[in-house]
Short mmCIF file of C-alpha atoms in Angstrom, two decimals:
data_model
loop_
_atom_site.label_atom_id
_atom_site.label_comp_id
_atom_site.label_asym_id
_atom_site.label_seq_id
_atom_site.Cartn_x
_atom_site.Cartn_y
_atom_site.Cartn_z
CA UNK A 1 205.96 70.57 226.45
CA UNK A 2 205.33 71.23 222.89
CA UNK A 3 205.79 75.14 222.53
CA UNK A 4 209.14 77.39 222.38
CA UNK A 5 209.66 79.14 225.61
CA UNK A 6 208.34 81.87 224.46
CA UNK A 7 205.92 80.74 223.35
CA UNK A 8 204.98 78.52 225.97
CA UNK A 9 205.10 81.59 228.68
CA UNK A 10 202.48 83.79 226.80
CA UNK A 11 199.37 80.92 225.80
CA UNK A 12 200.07 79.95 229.82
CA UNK A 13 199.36 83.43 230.36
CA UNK A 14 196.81 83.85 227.99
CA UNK A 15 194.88 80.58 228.30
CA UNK A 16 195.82 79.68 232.23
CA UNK A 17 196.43 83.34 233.64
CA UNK A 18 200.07 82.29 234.46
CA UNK A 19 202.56 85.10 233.72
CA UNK A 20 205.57 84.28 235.59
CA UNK A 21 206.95 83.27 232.18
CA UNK A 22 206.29 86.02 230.10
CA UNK A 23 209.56 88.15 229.52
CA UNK A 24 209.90 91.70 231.04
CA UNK A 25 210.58 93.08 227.67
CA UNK A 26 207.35 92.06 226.31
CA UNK A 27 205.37 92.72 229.36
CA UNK A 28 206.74 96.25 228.68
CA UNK A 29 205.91 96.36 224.91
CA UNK A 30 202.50 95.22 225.58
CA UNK A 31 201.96 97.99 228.10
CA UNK A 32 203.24 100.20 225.26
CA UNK A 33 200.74 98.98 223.01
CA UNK A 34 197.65 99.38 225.03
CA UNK A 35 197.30 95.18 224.85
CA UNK A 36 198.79 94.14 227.93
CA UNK A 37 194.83 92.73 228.89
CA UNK A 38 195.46 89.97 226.44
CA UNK A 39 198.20 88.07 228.89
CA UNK A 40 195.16 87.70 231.36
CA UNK A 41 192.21 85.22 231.34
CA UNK A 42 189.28 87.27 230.43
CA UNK A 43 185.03 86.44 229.74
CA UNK A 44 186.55 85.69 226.29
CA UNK A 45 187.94 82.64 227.69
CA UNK A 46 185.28 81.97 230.26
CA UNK A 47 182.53 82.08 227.05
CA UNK A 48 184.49 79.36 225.51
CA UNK A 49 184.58 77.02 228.57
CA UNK A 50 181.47 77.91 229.16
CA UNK A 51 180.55 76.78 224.87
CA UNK A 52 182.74 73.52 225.20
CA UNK A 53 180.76 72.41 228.04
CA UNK A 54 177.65 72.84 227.17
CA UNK A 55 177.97 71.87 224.26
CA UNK A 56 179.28 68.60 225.38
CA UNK A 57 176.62 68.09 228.11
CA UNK A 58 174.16 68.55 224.93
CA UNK A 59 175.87 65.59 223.38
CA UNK A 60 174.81 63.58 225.73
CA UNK A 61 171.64 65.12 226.14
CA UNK A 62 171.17 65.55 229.81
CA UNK A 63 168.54 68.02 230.69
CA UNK A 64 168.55 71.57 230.99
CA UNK A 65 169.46 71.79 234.55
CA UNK A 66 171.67 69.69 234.65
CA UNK A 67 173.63 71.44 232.31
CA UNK A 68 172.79 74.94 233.50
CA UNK A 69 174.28 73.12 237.15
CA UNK A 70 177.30 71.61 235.65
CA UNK A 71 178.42 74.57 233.31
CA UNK A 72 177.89 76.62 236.14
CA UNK A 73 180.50 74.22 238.48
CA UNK A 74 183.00 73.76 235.90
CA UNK A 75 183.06 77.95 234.78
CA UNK A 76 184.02 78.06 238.92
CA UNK A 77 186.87 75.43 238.60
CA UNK A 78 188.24 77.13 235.56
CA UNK A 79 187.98 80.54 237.48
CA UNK A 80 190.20 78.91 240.41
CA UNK A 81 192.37 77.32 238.21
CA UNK A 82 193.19 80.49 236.94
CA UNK A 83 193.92 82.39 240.05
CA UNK A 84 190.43 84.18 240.70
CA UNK A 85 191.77 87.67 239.49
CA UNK A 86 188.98 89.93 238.76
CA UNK A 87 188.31 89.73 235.30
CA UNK A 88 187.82 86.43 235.54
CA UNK A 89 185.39 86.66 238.44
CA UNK A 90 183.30 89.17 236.61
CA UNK A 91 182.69 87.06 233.79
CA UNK A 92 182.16 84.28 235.42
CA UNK A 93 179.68 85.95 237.43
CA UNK A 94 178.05 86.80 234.56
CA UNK A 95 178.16 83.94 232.54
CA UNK A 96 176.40 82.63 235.58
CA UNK A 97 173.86 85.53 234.98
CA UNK A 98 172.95 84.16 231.49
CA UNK A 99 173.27 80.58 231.98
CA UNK A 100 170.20 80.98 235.01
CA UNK A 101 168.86 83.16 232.58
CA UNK A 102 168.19 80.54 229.75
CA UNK A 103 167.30 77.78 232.60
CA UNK A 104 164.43 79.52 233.43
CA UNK A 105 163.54 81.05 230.14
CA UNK A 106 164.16 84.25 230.84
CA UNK A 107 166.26 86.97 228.47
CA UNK A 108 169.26 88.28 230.85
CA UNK A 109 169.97 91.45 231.10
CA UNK A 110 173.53 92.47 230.57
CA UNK A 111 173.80 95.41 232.49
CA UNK A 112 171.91 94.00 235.46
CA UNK A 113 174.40 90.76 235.05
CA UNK A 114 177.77 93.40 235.28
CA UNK A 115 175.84 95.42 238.87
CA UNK A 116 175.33 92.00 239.92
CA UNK A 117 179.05 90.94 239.44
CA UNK A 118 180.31 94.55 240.58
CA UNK A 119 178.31 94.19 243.75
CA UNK A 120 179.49 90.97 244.99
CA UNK A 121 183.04 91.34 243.91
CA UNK A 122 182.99 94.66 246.47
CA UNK A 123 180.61 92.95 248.95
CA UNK A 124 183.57 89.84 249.17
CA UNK A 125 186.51 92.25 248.32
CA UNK A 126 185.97 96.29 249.25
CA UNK A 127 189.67 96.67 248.60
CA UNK A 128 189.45 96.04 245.06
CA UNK A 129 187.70 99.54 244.31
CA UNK A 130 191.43 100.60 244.45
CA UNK A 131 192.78 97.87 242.54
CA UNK A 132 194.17 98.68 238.50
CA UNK A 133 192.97 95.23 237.80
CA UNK A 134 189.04 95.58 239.06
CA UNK A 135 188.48 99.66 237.77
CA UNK A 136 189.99 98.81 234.54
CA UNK A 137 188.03 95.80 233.90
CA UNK A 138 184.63 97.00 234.94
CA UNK A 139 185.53 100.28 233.00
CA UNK A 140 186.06 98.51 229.70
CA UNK A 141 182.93 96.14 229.94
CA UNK A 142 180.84 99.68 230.88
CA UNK A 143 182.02 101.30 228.08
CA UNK A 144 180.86 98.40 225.70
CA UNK A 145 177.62 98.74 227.14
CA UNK A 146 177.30 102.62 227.00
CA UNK A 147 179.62 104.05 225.00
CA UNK A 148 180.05 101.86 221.98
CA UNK A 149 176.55 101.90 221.01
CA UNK A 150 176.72 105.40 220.83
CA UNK A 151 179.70 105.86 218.71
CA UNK A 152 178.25 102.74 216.49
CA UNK A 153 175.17 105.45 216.01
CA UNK A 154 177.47 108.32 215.30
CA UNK A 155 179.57 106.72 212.89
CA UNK A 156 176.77 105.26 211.01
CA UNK A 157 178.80 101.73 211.16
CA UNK A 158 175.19 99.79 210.24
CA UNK A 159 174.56 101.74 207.25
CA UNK A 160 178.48 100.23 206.26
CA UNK A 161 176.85 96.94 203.47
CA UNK A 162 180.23 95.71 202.89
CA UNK A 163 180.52 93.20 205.91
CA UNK A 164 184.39 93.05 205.45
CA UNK A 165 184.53 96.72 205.80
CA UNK A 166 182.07 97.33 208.69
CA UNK A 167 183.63 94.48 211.05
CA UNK A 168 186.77 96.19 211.08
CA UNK A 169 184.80 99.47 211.56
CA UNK A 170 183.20 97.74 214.75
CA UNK A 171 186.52 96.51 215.91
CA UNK A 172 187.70 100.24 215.66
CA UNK A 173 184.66 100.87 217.41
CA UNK A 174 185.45 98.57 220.01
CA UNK A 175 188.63 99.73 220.31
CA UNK A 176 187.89 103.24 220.63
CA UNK A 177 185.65 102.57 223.78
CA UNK A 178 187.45 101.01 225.75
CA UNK A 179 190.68 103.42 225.40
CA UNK A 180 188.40 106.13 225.89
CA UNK A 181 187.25 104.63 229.30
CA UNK A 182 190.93 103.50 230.58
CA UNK A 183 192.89 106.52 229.09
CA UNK A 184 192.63 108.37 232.46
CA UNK A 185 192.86 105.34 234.57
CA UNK A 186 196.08 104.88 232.83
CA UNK A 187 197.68 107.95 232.94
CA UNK A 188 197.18 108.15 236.97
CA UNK A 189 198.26 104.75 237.42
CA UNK A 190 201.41 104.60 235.05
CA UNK A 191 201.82 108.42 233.46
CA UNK A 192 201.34 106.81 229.97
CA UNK A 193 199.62 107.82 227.16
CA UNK A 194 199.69 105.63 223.83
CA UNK A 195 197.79 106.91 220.89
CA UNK A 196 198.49 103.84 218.97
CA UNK A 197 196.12 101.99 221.88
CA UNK A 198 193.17 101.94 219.34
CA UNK A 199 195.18 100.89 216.32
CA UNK A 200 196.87 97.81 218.43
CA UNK A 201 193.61 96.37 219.04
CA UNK A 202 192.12 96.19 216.18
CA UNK A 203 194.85 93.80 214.78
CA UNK A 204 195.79 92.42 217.99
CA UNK A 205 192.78 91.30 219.42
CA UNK A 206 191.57 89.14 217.12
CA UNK A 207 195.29 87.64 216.72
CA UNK A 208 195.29 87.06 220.43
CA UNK A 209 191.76 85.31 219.97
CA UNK A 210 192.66 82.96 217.00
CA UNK A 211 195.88 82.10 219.31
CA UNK A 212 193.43 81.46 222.69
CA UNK A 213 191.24 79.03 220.03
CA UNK A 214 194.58 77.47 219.21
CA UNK A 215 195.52 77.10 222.86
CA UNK A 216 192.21 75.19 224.03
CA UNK A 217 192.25 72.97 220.75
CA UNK A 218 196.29 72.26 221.77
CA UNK A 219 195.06 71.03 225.33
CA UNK A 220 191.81 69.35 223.78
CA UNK A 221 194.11 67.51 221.23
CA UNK A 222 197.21 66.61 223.76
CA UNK A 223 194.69 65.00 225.95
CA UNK A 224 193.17 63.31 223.13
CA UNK A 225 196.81 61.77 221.01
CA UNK A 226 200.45 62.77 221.29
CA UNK A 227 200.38 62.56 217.46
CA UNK A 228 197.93 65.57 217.42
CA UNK A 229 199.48 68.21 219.62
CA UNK A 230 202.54 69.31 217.77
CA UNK A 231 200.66 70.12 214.64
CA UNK A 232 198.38 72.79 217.16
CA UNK A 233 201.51 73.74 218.61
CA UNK A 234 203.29 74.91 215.58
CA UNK A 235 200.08 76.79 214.76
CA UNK A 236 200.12 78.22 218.27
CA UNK A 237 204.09 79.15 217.53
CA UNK A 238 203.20 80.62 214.55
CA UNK A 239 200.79 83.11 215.65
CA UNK A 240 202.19 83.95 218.48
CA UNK A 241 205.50 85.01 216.66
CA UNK A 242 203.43 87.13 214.51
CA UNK A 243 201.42 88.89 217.47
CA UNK A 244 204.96 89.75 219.39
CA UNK A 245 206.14 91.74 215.82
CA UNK A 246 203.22 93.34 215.15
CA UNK A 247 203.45 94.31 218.34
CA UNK A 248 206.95 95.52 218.18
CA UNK A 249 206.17 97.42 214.74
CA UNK A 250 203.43 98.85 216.19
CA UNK A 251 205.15 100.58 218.99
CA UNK A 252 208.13 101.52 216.95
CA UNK A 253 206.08 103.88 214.63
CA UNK A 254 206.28 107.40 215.48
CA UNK A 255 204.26 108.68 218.72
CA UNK A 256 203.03 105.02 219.45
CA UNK A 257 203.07 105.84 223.18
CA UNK A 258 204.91 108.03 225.68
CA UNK A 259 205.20 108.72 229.49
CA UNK A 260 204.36 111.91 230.86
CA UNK A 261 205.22 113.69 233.77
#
């Protein structure tokens, strides 16, 4: 209601997993870019559902099972709201995981929470072994847990002092991991390769995450006063005008990305 079309289309996407109105054209220029994931619901928007509610459930100080039991129910609305698609199942799974975890005062484990997820996602679904969706999602939270440690160690990012220097290091970092872990999946699936994958992300990502924030604190403020929302929504409009042209400078520059075979 308060968003361009455009806009409107890609924080649905982005905050409700609803892509029917995101254009072709950027659907294809996000594939490009190696940041097509941020058009689906991901554990980055299941850990802030998961933060507003228990945060508000602390507000009114009910106990800790009763929060643990009611951030647990709502995480599963949001996940069906959404449409259920894998990576939203997988964090919510693990969010779970933790949230059980700090009922009973015990430290969660995040590798056990991701076999945990992986298991009963296959257990429900065997089909999605094959699915793009499922092997790229579980590849990219594996490679955070195995790979990017590593490369943090070989790159000496914690020796970095400058803070404003080593968080985009880690964000390279970040990057760098998961397009290592997807870059064959990729090329099998589509016949794509796009260097600029690890560049995109670094910018992209936390664009895409400032415009997510943006999207929860429009709905929070249009349920709240009419006379709030379109101040959120030109912020929303903003950003999201400035994530499609990066985006579009991004893949113009030389060797950004192209299809072989």
């Amino acid at each position: 209601r308060y968003l361009a079309p455009l806009s409107g289309g890609i924080l649905d996407a982005m905050v409700l997993g609803e892509k029917r109105y995101v254009p072709r054209f950027l659907n294809d220029a996000m594939m490009k870019s190696g940041t097509i994931h941020i058009l689906v619901v991901s554990g980055f928007n299941v850990g802030i559902v998961s933060f507003l509610i228990m945060f508000f459930l602390k507000l009114v100080r009910l106990s800790r099972r009763w929060r643990a039991g009611l951030t647990m129910a709502g995480l599963v609305v949001y996940c069906l709201m959404t449409g259920a698609s894998t990576p939203v199942v997988r964090s919510t799974l693990m969010a779970a995981v933790f949230i059980i975890g700090n009922w009973v005062k015990r430290e969660p484990d995040i590798r056990n929470s991701c076999s945990l997820a992986l298991l009963v996602i296959l257990l429900w679904l065997p089909e999605q072994l094959f699915n793009i969706g499922f092997q790229l999602s579980f590849s990219c939270v594996i490679s955070l847990i195995y790979l990017y440690p590593r490369l943090n160690t070989l790159l000496k990012i914690e020796a970095v002092r400058n803070k404003y220097l080593r968080v985009p290091l880690e964000g390279f970092c970040v990057s760098l991991s998961c397009w290592l872990a997807t870059i064959g999946l990729i090329f099998y699936h589509f016949k794509m390769f796009s260097p600029v994958t690890v560049l995109a992300n670094v910018f992209i990502v936390p664009l895409a995450t400032l415009i997510t924030l943006c999207g929860f604190s429009l709905i929070g403020a249009g349920c709240l006063s009419a006379w709030l929302a379109p101040a959120f929504a030109s912020t929303c409009d903003l950003l999201i005008v400035l994530l499609v042209r990066l985006n579009a400078f991004l893949i113009s520059l030389p060797g950004a990305s192209f299809y072989l075979g």
